[in-house]
Structure formats: C-alpha cells, structure tokens
JSON list of C-alpha atoms in Angstrom, two decimals:
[
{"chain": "A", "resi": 247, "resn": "UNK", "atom": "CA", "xyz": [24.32, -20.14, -6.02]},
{"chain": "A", "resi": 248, "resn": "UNK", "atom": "CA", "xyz": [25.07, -17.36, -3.70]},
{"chain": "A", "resi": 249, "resn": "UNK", "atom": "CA", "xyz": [25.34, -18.60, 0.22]},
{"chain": "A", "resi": 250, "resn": "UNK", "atom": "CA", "xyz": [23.22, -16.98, 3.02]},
{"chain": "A", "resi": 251, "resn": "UNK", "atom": "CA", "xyz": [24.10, -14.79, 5.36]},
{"chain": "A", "resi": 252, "resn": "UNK", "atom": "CA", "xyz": [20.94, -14.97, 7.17]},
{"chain": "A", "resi": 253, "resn": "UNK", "atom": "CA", "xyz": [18.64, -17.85, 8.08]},
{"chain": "A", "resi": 254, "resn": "UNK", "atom": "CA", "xyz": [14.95, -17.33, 8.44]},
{"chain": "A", "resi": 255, "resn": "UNK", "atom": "CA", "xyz": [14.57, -17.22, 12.21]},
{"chain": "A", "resi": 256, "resn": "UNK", "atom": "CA", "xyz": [17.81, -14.77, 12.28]},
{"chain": "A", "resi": 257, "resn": "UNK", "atom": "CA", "xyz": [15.82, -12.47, 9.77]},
{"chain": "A", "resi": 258, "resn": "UNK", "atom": "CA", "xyz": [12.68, -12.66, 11.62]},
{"chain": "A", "resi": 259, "resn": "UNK", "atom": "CA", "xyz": [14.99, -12.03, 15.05]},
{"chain": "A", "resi": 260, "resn": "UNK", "atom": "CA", "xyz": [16.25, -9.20, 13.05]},
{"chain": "A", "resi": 261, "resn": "UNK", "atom": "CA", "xyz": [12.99, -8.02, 12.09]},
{"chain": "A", "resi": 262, "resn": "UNK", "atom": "CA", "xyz": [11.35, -8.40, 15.17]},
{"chain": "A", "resi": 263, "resn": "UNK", "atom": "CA", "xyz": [14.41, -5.87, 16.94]},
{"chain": "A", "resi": 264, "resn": "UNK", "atom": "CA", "xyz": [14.78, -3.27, 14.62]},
{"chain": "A", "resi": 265, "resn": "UNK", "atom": "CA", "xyz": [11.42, -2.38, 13.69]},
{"chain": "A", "resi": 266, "resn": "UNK", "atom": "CA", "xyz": [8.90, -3.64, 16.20]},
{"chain": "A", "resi": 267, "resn": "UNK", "atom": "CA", "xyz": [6.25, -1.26, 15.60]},
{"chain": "A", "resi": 268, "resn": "UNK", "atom": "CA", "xyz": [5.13, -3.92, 12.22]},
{"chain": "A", "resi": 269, "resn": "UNK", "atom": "CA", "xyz": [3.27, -5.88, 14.78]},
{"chain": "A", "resi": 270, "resn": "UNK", "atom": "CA", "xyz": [1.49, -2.89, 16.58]},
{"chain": "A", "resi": 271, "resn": "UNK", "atom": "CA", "xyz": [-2.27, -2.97, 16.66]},
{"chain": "A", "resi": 272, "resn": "UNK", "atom": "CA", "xyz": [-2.06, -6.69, 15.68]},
{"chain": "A", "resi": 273, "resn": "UNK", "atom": "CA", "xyz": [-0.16, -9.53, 13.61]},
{"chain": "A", "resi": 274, "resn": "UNK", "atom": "CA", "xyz": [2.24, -8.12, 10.72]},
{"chain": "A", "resi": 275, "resn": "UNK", "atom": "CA", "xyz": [3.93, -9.94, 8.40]},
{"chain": "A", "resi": 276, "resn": "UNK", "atom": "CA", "xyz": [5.54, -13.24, 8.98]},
{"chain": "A", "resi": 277, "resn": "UNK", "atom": "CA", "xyz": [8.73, -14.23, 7.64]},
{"chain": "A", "resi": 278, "resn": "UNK", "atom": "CA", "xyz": [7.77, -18.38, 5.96]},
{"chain": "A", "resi": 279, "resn": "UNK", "atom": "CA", "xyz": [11.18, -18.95, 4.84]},
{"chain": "A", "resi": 280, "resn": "UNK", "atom": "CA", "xyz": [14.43, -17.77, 2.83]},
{"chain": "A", "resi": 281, "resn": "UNK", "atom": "CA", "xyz": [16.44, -19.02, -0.08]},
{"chain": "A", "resi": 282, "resn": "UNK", "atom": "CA", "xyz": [19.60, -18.09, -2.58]},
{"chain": "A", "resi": 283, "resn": "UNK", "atom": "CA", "xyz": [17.95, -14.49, -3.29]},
{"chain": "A", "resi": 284, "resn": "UNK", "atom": "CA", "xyz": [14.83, -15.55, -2.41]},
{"chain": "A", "resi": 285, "resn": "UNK", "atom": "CA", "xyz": [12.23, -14.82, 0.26]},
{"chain": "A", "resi": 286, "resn": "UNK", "atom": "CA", "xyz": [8.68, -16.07, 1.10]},
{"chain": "A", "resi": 287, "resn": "UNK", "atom": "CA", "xyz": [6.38, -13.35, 3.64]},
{"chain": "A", "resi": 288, "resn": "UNK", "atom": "CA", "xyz": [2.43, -14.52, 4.70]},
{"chain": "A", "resi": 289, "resn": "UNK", "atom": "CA", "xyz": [0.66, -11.62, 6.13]},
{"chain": "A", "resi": 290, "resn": "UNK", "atom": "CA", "xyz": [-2.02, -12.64, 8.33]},
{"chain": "A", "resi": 291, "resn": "UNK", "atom": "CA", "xyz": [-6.00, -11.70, 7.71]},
{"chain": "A", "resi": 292, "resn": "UNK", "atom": "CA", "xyz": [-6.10, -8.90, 10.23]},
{"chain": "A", "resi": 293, "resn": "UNK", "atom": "CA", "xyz": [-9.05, -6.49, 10.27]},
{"chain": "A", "resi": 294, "resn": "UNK", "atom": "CA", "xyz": [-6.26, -3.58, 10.51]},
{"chain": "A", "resi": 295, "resn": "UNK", "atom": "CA", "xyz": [-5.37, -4.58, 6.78]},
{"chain": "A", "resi": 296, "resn": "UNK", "atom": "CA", "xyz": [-8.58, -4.13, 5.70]},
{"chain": "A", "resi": 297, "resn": "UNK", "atom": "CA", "xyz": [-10.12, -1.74, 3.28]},
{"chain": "A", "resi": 298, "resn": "UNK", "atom": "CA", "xyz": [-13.92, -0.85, 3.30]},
{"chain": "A", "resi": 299, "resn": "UNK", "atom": "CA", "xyz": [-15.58, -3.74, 1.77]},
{"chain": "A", "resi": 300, "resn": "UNK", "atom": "CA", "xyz": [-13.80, -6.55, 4.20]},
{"chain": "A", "resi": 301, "resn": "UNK", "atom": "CA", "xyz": [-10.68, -6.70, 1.34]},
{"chain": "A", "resi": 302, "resn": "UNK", "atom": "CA", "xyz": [-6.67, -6.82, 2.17]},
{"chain": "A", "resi": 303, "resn": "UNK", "atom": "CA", "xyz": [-6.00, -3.04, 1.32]},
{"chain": "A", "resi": 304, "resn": "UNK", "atom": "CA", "xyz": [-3.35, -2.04, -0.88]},
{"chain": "A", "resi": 305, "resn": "UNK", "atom": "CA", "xyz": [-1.77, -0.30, 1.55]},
{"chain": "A", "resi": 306, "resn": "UNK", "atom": "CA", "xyz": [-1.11, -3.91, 3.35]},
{"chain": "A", "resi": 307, "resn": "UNK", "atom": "CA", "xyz": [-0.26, -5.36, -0.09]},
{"chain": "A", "resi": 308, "resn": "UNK", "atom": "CA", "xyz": [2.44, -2.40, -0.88]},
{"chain": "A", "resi": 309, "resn": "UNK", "atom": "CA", "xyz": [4.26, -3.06, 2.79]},
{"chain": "A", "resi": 310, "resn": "UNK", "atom": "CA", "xyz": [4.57, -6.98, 2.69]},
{"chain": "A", "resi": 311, "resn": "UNK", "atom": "CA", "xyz": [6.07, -6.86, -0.74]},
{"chain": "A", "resi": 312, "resn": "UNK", "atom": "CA", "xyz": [8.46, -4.19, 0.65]},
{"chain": "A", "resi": 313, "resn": "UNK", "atom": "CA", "xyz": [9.61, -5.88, 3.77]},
{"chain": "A", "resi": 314, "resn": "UNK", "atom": "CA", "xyz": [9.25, -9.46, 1.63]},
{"chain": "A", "resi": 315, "resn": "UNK", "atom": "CA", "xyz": [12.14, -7.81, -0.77]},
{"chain": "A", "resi": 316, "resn": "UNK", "atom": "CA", "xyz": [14.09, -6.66, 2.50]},
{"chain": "A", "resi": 317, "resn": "UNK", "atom": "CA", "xyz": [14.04, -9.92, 4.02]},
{"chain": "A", "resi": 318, "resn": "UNK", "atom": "CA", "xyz": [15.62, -11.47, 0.81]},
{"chain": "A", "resi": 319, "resn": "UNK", "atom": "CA", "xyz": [18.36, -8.98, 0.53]},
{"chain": "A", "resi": 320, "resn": "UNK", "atom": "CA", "xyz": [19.13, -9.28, 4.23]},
{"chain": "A", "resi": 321, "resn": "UNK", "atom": "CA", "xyz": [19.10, -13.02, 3.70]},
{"chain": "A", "resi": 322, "resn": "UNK", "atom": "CA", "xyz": [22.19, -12.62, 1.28]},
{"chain": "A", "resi": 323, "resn": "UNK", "atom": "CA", "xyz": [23.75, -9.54, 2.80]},
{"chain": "A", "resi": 324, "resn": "UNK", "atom": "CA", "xyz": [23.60, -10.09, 6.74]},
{"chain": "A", "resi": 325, "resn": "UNK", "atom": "CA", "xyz": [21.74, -7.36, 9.07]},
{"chain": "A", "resi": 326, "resn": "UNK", "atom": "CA", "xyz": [22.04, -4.12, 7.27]},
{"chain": "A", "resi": 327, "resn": "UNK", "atom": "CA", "xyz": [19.32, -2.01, 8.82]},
{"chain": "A", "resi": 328, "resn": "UNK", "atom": "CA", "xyz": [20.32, 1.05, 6.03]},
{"chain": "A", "resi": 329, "resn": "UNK", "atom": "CA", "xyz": [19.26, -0.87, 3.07]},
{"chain": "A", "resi": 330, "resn": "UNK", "atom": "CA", "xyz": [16.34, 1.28, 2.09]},
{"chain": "A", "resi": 331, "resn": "UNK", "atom": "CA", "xyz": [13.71, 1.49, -0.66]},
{"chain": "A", "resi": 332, "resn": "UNK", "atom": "CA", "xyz": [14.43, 3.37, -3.72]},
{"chain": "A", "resi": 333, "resn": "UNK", "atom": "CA", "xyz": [11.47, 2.67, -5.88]},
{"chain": "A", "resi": 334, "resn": "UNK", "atom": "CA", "xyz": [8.19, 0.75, -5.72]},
{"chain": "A", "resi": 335, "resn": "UNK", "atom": "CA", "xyz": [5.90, -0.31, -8.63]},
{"chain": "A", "resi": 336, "resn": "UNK", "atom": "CA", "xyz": [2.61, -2.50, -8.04]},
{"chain": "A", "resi": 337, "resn": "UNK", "atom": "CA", "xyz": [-0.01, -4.28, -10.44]},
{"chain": "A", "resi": 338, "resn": "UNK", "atom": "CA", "xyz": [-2.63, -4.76, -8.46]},
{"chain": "A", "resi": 339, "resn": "UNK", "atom": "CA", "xyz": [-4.02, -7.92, -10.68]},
{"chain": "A", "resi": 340, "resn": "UNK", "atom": "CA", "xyz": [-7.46, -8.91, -8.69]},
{"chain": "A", "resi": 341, "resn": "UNK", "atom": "CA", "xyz": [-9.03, -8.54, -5.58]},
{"chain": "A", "resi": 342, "resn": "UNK", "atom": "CA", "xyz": [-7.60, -10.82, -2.39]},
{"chain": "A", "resi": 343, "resn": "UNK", "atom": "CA", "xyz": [-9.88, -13.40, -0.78]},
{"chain": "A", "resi": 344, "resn": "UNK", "atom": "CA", "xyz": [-10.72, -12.72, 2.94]},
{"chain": "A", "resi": 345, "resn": "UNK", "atom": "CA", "xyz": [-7.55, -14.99, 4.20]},
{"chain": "A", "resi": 346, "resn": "UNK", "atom": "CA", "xyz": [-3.79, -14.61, 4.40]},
{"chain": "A", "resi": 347, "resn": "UNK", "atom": "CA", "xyz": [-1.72, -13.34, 1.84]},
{"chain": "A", "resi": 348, "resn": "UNK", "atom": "CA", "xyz": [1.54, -14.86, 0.54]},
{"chain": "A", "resi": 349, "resn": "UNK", "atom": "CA", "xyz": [4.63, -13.08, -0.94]},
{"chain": "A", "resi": 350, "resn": "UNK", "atom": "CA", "xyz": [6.92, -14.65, -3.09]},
{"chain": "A", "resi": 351, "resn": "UNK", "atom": "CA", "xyz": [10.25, -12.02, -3.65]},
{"chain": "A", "resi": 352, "resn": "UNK", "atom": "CA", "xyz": [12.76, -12.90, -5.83]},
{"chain": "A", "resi": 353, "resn": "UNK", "atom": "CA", "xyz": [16.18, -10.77, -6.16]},
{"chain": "A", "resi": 354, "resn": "UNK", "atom": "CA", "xyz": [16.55, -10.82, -9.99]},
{"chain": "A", "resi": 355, "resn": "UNK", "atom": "CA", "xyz": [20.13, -8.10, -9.24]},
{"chain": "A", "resi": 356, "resn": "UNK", "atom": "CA", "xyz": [22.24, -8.21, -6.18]},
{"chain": "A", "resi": 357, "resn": "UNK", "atom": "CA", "xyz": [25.18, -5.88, -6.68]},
{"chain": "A", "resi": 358, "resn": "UNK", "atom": "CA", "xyz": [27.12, -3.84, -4.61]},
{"chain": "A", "resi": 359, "resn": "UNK", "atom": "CA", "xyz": [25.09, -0.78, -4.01]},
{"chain": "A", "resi": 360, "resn": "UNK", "atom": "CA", "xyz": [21.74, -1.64, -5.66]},
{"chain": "A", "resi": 361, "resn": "UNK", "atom": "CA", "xyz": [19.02, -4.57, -5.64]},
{"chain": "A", "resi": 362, "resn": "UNK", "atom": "CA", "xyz": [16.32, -5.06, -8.08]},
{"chain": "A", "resi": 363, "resn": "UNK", "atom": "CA", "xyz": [13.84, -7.68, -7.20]},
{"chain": "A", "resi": 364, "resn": "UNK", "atom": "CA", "xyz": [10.04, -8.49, -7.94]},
{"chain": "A", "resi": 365, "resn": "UNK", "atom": "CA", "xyz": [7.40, -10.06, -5.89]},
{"chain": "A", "resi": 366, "resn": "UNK", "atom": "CA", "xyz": [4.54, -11.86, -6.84]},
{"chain": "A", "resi": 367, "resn": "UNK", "atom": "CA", "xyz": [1.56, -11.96, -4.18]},
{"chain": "A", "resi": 368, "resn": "UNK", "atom": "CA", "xyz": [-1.36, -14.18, -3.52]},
{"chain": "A", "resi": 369, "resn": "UNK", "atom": "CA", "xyz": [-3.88, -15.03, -1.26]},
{"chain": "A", "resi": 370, "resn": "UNK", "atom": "CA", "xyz": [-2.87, -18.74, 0.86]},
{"chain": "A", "resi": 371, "resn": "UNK", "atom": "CA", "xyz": [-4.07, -21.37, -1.10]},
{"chain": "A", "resi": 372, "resn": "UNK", "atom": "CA", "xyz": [-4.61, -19.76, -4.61]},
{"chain": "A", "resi": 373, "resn": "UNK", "atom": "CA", "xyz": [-2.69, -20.11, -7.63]},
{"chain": "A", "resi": 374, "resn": "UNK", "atom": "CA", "xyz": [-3.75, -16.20, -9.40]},
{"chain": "A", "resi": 375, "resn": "UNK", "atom": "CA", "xyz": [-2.36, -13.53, -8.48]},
{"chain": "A", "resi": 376, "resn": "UNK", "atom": "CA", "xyz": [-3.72, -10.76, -6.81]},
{"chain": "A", "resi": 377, "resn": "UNK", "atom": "CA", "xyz": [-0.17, -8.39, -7.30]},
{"chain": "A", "resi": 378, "resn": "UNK", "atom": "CA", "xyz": [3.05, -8.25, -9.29]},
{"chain": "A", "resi": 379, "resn": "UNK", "atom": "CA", "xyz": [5.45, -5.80, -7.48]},
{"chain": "A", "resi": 380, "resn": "UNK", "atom": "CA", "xyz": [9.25, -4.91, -8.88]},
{"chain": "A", "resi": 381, "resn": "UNK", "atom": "CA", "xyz": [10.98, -2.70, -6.46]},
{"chain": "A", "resi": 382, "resn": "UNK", "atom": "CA", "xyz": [15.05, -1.42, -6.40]},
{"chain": "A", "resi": 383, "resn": "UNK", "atom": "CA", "xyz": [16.81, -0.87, -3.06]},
{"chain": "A", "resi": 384, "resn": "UNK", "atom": "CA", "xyz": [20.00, 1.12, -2.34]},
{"chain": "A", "resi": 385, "resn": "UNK", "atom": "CA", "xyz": [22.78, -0.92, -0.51]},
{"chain": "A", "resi": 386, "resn": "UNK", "atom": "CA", "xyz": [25.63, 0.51, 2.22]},
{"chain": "A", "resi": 387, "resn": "UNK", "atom": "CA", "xyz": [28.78, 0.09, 1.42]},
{"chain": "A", "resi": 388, "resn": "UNK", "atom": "CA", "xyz": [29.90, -3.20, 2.88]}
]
C-alpha cells in the first residue's frame, strides 16, 4: 500500500493557500478525509451551486470531482501545485437531492507523469449515485 505524503488537514492547508478563490461567494468543497490513493470531498448545499430548479448544477458536480481527484494525488505525491487536468468525463446518473454532495475518488494509476482515477458522487446520506466521473492528470517531474 503506497504511504502518504499528505494528511487531510495538510491537503486542506494546501488547498486553502493555493487556490483560495474555491470558497468565494460561499462554502466550497471540503476535504472529509484521505487514504492509500484515495480521497473523500463533501460539497456543501450552497445556493451558488444551484441550477434553476433548486438542483446541485453540473457545473458544481464537474469541479468537486476535479479537486476530489487532486486531493488524492496530492495525498500520495506531496504539494505539487502543477499537477493539472488532462481530461474529464462525467455520467451524470440522476438528479441530486437538495443537501450536500459526497465524492468518493479513487486513483486506479499513479505513475510518474500521469494519474488516472474515477470518482463516484452522491448526495450525503444516499446510497445511488447521482455521477460517475474518470478523469487523467499530468504529473511534474519529481
């Protein structure tokens, strides 16, 4: 089992310095906790994630299963700001209740200049799934 670099409240430290802007306007995602390639993101009901109707907005959806896939490679790899998104691919499987949403990413690859990982979002407190994410991300030398 790989060994982390990162604990949850020096990823969220991390977070919280280097791009402080995803709590502007109100509460953005919150960093639950971090595990060998693993990470677990809730984003908070906020009416700025909302969509006409009262629903979480894919928009919102599409950036917490981003930064929930950065936070799980930064867990392993230490704080690497330049780790950036090379592709992004969303089911959106059903529409969110009006309450938090939870991300679940998983690193399924971890090499040396690529990660591949999927996420799997719901809404707190139910078991279906409201979107399946896989996403790659390009790695710094290090």
């Amino acid at each position: 089992m790989p060994s982390l670099m990162m604990d949850r409240d020096a990823v969220a430290a991390f977070l919280n310095e280097v791009f402080p802007q995803i709590h502007h306007g109100g509460p953005g995602p919150v960093v639950e906790s971090v595990g060998p390639l693993t990470a677990t993101m809730r984003l908070p009901y906020h009416e700025r994630h909302l969509r006409p109707g009262g629903t979480l907005s894919g928009p919102a959806m599409m950036g917490l299963a981003d930064v929930a896939l950065y936070v799980a490679i930064l867990a392993q790899i230490g704080p690497v700001a330049l780790a950036v998104t090379t592709n992004l691919s969303f089911n959106f499987m059903r529409k969110p209740a009006k309450g938090d949403l939870l991300a679940e990413a998983r690193l399924l690859k971890l090499g040396r200049s690529l990660a591949v990982g999927e996420v799997l979002i719901r809404s707190a407190g139910a078991d279906d799934l409201v979107c399946h994410a896989t996403g790659t991300y390009a790695l710094p030398p290090r």
